[in-house]
XYZ file of C-alpha atoms in Angstrom:
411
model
C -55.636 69.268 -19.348
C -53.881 71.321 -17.170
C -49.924 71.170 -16.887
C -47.304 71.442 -14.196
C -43.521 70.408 -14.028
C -42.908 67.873 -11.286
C -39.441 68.296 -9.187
C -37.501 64.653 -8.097
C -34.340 63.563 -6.240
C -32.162 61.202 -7.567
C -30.598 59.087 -4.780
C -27.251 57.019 -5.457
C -26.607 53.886 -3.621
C -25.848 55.808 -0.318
C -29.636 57.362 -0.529
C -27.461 60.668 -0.746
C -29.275 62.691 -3.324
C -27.082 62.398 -6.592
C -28.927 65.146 -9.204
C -31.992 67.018 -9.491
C -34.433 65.938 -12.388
C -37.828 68.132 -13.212
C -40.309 66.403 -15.791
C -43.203 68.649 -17.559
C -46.590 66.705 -17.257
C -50.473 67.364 -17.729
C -52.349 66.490 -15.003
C -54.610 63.799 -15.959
C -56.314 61.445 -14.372
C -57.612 57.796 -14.636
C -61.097 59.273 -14.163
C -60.698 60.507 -17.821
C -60.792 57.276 -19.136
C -63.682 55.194 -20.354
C -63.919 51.240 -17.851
C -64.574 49.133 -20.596
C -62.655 51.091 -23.196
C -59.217 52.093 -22.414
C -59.494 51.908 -18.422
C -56.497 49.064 -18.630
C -54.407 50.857 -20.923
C -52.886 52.860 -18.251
C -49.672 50.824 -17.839
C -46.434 50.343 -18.922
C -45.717 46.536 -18.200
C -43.052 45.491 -15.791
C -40.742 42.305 -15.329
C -41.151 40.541 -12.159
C -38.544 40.448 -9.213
C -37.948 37.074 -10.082
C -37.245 37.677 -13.453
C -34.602 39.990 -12.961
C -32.898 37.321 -10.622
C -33.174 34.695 -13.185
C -31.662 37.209 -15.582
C -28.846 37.971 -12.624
C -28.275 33.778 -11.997
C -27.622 33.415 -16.141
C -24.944 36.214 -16.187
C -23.320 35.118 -13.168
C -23.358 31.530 -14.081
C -22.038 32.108 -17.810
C -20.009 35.142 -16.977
C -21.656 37.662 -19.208
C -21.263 41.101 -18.631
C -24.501 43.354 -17.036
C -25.981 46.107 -18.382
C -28.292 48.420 -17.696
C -30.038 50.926 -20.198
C -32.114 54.066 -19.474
C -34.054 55.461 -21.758
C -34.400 59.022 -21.898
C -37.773 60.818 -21.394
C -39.575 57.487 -22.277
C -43.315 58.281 -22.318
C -42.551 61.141 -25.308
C -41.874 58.275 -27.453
C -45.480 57.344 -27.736
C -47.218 57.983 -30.970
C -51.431 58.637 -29.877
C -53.968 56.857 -31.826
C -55.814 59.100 -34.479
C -58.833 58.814 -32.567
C -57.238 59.820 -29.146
C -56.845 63.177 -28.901
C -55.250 65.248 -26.390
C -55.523 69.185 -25.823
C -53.454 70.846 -23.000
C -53.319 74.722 -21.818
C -50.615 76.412 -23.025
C -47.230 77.025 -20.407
C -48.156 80.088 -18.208
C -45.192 82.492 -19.876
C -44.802 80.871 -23.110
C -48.657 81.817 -24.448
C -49.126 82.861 -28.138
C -49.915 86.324 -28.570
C -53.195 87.101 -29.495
C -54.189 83.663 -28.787
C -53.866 83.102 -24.935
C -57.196 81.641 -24.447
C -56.218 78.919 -27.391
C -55.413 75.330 -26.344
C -52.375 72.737 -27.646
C -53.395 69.628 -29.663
C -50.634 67.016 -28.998
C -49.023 65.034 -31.072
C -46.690 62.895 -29.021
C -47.640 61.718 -25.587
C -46.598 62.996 -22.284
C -45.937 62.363 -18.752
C -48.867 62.550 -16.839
C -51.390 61.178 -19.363
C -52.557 57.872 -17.879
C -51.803 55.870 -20.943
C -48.300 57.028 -21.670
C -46.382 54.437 -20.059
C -48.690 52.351 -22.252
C -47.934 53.532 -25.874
C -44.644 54.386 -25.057
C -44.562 50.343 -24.221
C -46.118 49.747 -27.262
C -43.103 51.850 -29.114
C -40.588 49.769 -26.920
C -42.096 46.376 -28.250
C -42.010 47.471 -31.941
C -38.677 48.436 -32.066
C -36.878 45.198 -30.318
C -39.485 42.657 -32.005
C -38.193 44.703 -35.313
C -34.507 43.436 -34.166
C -35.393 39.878 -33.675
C -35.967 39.839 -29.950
C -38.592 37.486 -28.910
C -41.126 38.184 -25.907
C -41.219 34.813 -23.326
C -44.958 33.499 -22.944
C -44.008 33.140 -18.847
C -43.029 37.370 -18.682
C -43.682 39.331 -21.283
C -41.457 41.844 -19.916
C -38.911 39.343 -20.804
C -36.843 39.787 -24.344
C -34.834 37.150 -25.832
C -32.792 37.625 -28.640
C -33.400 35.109 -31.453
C -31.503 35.496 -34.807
C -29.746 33.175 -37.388
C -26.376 33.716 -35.432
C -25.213 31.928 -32.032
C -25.227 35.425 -30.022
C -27.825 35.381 -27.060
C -29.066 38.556 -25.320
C -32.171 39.255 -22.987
C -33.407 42.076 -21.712
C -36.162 42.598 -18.990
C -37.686 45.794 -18.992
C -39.199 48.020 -16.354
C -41.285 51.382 -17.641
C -37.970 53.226 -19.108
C -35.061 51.096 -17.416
C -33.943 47.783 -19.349
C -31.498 45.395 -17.558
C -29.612 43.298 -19.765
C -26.983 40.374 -20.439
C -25.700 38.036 -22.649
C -22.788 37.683 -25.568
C -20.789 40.551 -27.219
C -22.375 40.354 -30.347
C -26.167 40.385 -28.612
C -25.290 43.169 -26.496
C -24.211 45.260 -29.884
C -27.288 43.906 -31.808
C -29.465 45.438 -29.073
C -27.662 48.656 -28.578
C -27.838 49.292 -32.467
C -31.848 48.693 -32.193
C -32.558 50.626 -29.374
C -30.667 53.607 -30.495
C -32.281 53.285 -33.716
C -35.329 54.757 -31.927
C -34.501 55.957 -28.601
C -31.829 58.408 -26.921
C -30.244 56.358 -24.195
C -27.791 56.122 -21.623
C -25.899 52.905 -20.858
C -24.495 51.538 -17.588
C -22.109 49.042 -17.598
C -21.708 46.603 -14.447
C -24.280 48.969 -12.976
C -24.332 48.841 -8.924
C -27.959 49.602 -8.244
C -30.883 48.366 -9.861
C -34.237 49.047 -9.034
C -33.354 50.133 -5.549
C -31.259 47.182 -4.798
C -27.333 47.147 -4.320
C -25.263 45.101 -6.909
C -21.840 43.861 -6.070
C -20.196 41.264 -8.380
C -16.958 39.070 -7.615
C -16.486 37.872 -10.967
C -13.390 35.824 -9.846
C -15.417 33.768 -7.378
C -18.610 34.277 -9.805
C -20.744 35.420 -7.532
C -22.945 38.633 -6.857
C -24.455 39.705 -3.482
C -27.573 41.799 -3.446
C -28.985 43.377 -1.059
C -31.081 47.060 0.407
C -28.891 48.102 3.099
C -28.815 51.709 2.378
C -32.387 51.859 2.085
C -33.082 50.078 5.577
C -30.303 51.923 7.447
C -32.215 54.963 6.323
C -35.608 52.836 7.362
C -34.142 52.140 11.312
C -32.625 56.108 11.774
C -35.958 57.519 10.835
C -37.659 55.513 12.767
C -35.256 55.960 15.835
C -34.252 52.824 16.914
C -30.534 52.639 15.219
C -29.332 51.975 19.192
C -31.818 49.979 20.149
C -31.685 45.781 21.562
C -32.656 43.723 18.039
C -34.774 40.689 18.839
C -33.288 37.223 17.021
C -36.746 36.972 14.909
C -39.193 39.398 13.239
C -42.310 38.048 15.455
C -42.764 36.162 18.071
C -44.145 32.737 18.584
C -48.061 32.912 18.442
C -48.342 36.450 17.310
C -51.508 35.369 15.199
C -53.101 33.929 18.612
C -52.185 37.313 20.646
C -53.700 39.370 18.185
C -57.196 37.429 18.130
C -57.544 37.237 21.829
C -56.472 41.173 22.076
C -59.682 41.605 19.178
C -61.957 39.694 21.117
C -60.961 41.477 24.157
C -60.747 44.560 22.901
C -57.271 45.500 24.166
C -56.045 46.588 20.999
C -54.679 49.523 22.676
C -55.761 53.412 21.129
C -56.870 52.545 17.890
C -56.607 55.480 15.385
C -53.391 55.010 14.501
C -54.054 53.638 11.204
C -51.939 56.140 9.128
C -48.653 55.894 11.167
C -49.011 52.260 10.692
C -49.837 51.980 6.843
C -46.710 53.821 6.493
C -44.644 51.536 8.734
C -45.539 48.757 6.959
C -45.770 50.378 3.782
C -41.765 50.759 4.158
C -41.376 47.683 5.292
C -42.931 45.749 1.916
C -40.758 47.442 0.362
C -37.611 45.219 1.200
C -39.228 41.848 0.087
C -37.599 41.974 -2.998
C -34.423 40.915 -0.746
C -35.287 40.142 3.117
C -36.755 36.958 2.251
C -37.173 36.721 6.546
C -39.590 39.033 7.363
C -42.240 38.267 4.625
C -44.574 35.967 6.879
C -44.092 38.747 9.480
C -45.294 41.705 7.546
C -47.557 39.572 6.089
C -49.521 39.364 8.819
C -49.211 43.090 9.524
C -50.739 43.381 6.546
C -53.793 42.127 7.387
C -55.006 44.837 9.982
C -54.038 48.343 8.111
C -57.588 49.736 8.272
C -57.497 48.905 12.452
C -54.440 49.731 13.807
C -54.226 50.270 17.614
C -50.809 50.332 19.969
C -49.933 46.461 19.652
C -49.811 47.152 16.479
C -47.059 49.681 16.262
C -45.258 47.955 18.675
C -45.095 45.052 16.583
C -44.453 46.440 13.162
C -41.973 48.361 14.955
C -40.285 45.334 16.681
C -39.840 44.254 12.615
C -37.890 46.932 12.364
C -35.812 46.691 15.230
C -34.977 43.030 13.905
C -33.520 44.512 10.781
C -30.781 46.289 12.820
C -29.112 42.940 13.538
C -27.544 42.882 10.157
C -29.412 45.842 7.583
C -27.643 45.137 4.455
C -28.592 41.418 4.780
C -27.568 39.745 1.009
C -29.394 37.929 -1.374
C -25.978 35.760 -2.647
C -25.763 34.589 -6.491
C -23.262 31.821 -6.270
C -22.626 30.786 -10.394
C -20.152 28.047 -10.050
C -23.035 25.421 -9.339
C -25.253 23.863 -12.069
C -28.599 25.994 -12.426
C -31.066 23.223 -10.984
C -34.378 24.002 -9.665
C -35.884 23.026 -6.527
C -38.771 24.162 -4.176
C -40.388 23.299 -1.329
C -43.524 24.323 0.565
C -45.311 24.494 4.129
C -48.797 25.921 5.258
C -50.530 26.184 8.520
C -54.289 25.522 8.533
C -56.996 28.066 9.762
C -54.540 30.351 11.084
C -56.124 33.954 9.901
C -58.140 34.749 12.555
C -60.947 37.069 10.542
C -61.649 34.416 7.900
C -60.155 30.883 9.222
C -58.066 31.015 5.917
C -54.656 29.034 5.975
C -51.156 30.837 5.274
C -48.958 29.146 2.229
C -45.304 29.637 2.308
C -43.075 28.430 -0.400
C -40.167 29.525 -2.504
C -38.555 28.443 -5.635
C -34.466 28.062 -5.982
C -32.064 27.843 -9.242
C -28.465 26.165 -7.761
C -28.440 27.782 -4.237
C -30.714 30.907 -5.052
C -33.383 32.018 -3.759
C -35.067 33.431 -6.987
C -38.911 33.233 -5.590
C -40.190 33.222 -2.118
C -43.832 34.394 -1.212
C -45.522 34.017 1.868
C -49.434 34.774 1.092
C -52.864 33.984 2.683
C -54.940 31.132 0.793
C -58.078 32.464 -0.848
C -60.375 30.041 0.318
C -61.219 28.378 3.704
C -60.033 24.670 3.930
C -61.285 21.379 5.615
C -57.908 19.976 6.497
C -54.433 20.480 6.826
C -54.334 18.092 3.835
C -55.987 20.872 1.744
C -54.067 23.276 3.091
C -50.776 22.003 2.455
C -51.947 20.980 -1.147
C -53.131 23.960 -2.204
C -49.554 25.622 -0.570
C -47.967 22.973 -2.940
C -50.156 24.102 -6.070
C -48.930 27.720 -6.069
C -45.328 26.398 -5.754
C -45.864 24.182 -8.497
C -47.176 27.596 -10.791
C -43.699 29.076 -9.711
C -41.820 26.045 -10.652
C -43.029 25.799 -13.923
C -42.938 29.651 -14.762
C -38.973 29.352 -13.436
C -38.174 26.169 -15.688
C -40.054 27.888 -18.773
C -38.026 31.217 -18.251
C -34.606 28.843 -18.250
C -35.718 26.943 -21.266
C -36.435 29.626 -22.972
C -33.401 31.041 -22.907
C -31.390 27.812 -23.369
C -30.860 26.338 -20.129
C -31.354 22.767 -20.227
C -33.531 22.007 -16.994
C -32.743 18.466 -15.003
C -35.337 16.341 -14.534
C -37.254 15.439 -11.820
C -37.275 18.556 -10.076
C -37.490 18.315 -6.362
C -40.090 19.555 -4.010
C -40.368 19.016 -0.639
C -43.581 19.110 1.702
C -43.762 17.968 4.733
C -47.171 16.565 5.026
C -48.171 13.075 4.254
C -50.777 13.920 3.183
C -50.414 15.473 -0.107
C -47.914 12.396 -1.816
C-alpha cells in the first residue's frame, strides 16, 4: 500500500474549529478484499441512536453521572491475523539507506486499512468481556457490567468514542479495564456527543438535546438565515404535486442532482434530533438520482422551516417512571413510483421520544388494513428491542404496554 497523512478539524459545540488533528494512513481500499472472505470485516460496530438515548433516559432518571471516553489512536490497537499480511512503502524522507526500494511488513494495524476499525473492535470486546461486561443480544454495541457486586455500569460504544453511566464503583471498574489496554482520555458531564449538544439540569433531572449549532451553520450556508419560515416542513399533498409534475414533465431543469444530494444529504443528518422533518426528507429522499427545480425549492423550503426555532430540543425529563409506549399511522399507496405505503411510528420511555422512523413499506399492499398492520409490525420490533435494552439493564418494564393505531382494522 501506499501511505499518506490525512489533515482534520476538530469543531467544539459552536462548530468553531477547536484543534488540528493529522492521522498517518495507507491507502487501501475495499477492492482489496476478497466478497465471500473478509468483504464484511470492514467495520467497527456502532450503537444505535436509540441506544444512546436509552443510555441518556437511565442516567437522568437514576441520577448517575455521564461519561464519555476517547480512545486514543484506536485502529493501532488491532493485532492482524497471522495469515493477513500487510506491506506498506516506506515514509518518503524516513527511507532506509541502502534499502529504499524495500517495503514495511506491519505488525499492528492502521488507519486506512479497511478492516481496522474491525480488529481494533475485536481488541475493544476482549478487553471489557475480560472485566465482566456483558454484550446485550438487542445492541451489541451495548456493554453491561455484570459482576458479583451491586455496582452497574454500561457503556455504548461508537468506533473509538464510548459513552458511559452508571454507579461509582462501575465507573472505576471500567476505567481500570480500559486503561489496562488502551491510552484514553475521559470527559466528564461531556456537552457534545456525537454531534449533538448535551445540557443537563440535574436539579430538575432533566437533559435537553439538541443540533443547533450544526443547523445554524446548515441555514447561513445556505442563505436563508433572514428569510419568512413556513409553520411545516411540506406542504399538504406534496406527494400528489410531485406525481402530476412527473407525468407532466414540469419538473423544472433537471440536472441538478448533485446540489440536491447534498441538500438533503445535510438535512438527514439532523434526524437523530428533529424528529419533525423525517416524513419530509423522507420523501426527498426518494428522487436524488432526478432532481429538477421543484425539487430544490422544496428541500430548500425544509430548510427554511428549521429557522423557526434551529436548536429545537430533544427533552429527557427523569422524574417520571420509565414506561414504554408507542403508537403508529401509515397512509396506503402513497409513493407514487411503486404504489408502496409510508409507515410512521415511534417508540417513547416516560415522555421521551427514544425512537421515531418514518420509512417507506417494502412491499405493495391491498388495503389500508395491511398497511396500517404492517406500520404496527415494525413498531412492535422497536418496542420489544426498547423493553429488552431496559430489562437488561434492570429496569423493571410495566405491563401491558400501550400502542395506539388508529385503524380498526388492525385490533
Amino acid at each position: 500500500y501506499k501511505q499518506r497523512p490525512v489533515y482534520k478539524k476538530k469543531r467544539n459545540t459552536m462548530g468553531l474549529i477547536d484543534r488540528y488533528k493529522v492521522r498517518f494512513t495507507v491507502a487501501a481500499y475495499a477492492k482489496t478484499m476478497t466478497q465471500g472472505i473478509d468483504y464484511k470485516e470492514k467495520y467497527a460496530a456502532n450503537a444505535h441512536w436509540s441506544t444512546y438515548l436509552l443510555l441518556l433516559t437511565f442516567a437522568t432518571t437514576n441520577d448517575y453521572d455521564l461519561v464519555l471516553f476517547d480512545i486514543k489512536t484506536f485502529f493501532l490497537y488491532g493485532d492482524l491475523p497471522e495469515d493477513e499480511s500487510i506491506y506498506m512503502k516506506q515514509i518518503p524522507g524516513r527511507e532506509v539507506k541502502g534499502q529504499e526500494d524495500d517495503v514495511l511488513l506491519l505488525l499492528k494495524s492502521i488507519y486506512g486499512h479497511p478492516a481496522a476499525g474491525f480488529h481494533a473492535q475485536k481488541k475493544l470486546n476482549e478487553c471489557l468481556e475480560a472485566a465482566h461486561f456483558r454484550r446485550s443480544v438487542f445492541d451489541t454495541c451495548l456493554y453491561i457490567l455484570e459482576d458479583s457486586s451491586e455496582d452497574i455500569y454500561l457503556l455504548a460504544t461508537h468506533v473509538d468514542d464510548l459513552a458511559g453511566t452508571g454507579t461509582k464503583g462501575g465507573y472505576d471498574k471500567a476505567v481500570a479495564c480500559l486503561k489496562k489496554v488502551f491510552e484514553i482520555t475521559i470527559m466528564n458531564e461531556p456537552n457534545l456527543l456525537l454531534g449533538v449538544v448535551i445540557e443537563r439540569d440535574r436539579p430538575k433531572r432533566k437533559m435537553y438535546l439538541h443540533q443547533g449549532p450544526y443547523t445554524k451553520k446548515l441555514i447561513d450556508d445556505l442563505g436563508v438565515k433572514d428569510c419568512h419560515p413556513p409553520k411545516t416542513p411540506m406542504e399538504a399533498g406534496a406527494q400528489a404535486e410531485l406525481r402530476k409534475g412527473l407525468v407532466a414533465g414540469k419538473m423544472g431543469t433537471l440536472g441538478r442532482e448533485s446540489e440536491y444530494q447534498s441538500i438533503v444529504g445535510k438535512l438527514m443528518w439532523l434526524f437523530k434530533t428533529r424528529y419533525d422533518i423525517r416524513f419530509a426528507v423522507g420523501l426527498l429522499t426518494r428522487s436524488l438520482l432526478s432532481a429538477g427545480d421543484e425539487h430544490i425549492i422544496r428541500a430548500m423550503r425544509v430548510v427554511k422551516y428549521l429557522t423557526r426555532n434551529p436548536a429545537r430540543p430533544i427533552v429527557i425529563d427523569g422524574t417520571v417512571p420509565m414506561t414504554v409506549s408507542g403508537a403508529s399511522d401509515s397512509d396506503w399507496g402513497g409513493d407514487f413510483k411503486e404504489s408502496k405505503s409510508t409507515s410512521g411510528f415511534f417508540v417513547m420511555v416516560g415522555k421521551t421520544v427514544v425512537s421515531c422512523h418514518s420509512q417507506l413499506q417494502r412491499k405493495v399492499t391491498d388495503s389500508v388494513a395491511m398497511a396500517e398492520t404492517l406500520a404496527l409490525a415494525e413498531l412492535s420490533k422497536h418496542i420489544q428491542s426498547t423493553v429488552g435494552i431496559l430489562e437488561d439493564v434492570g429496569v423493571t418494564v410495566p405491563r401491558p404496554i400501550h400502542v395506539m393505531v388508529d385503524n380498526q382494522g388492525v385490533k
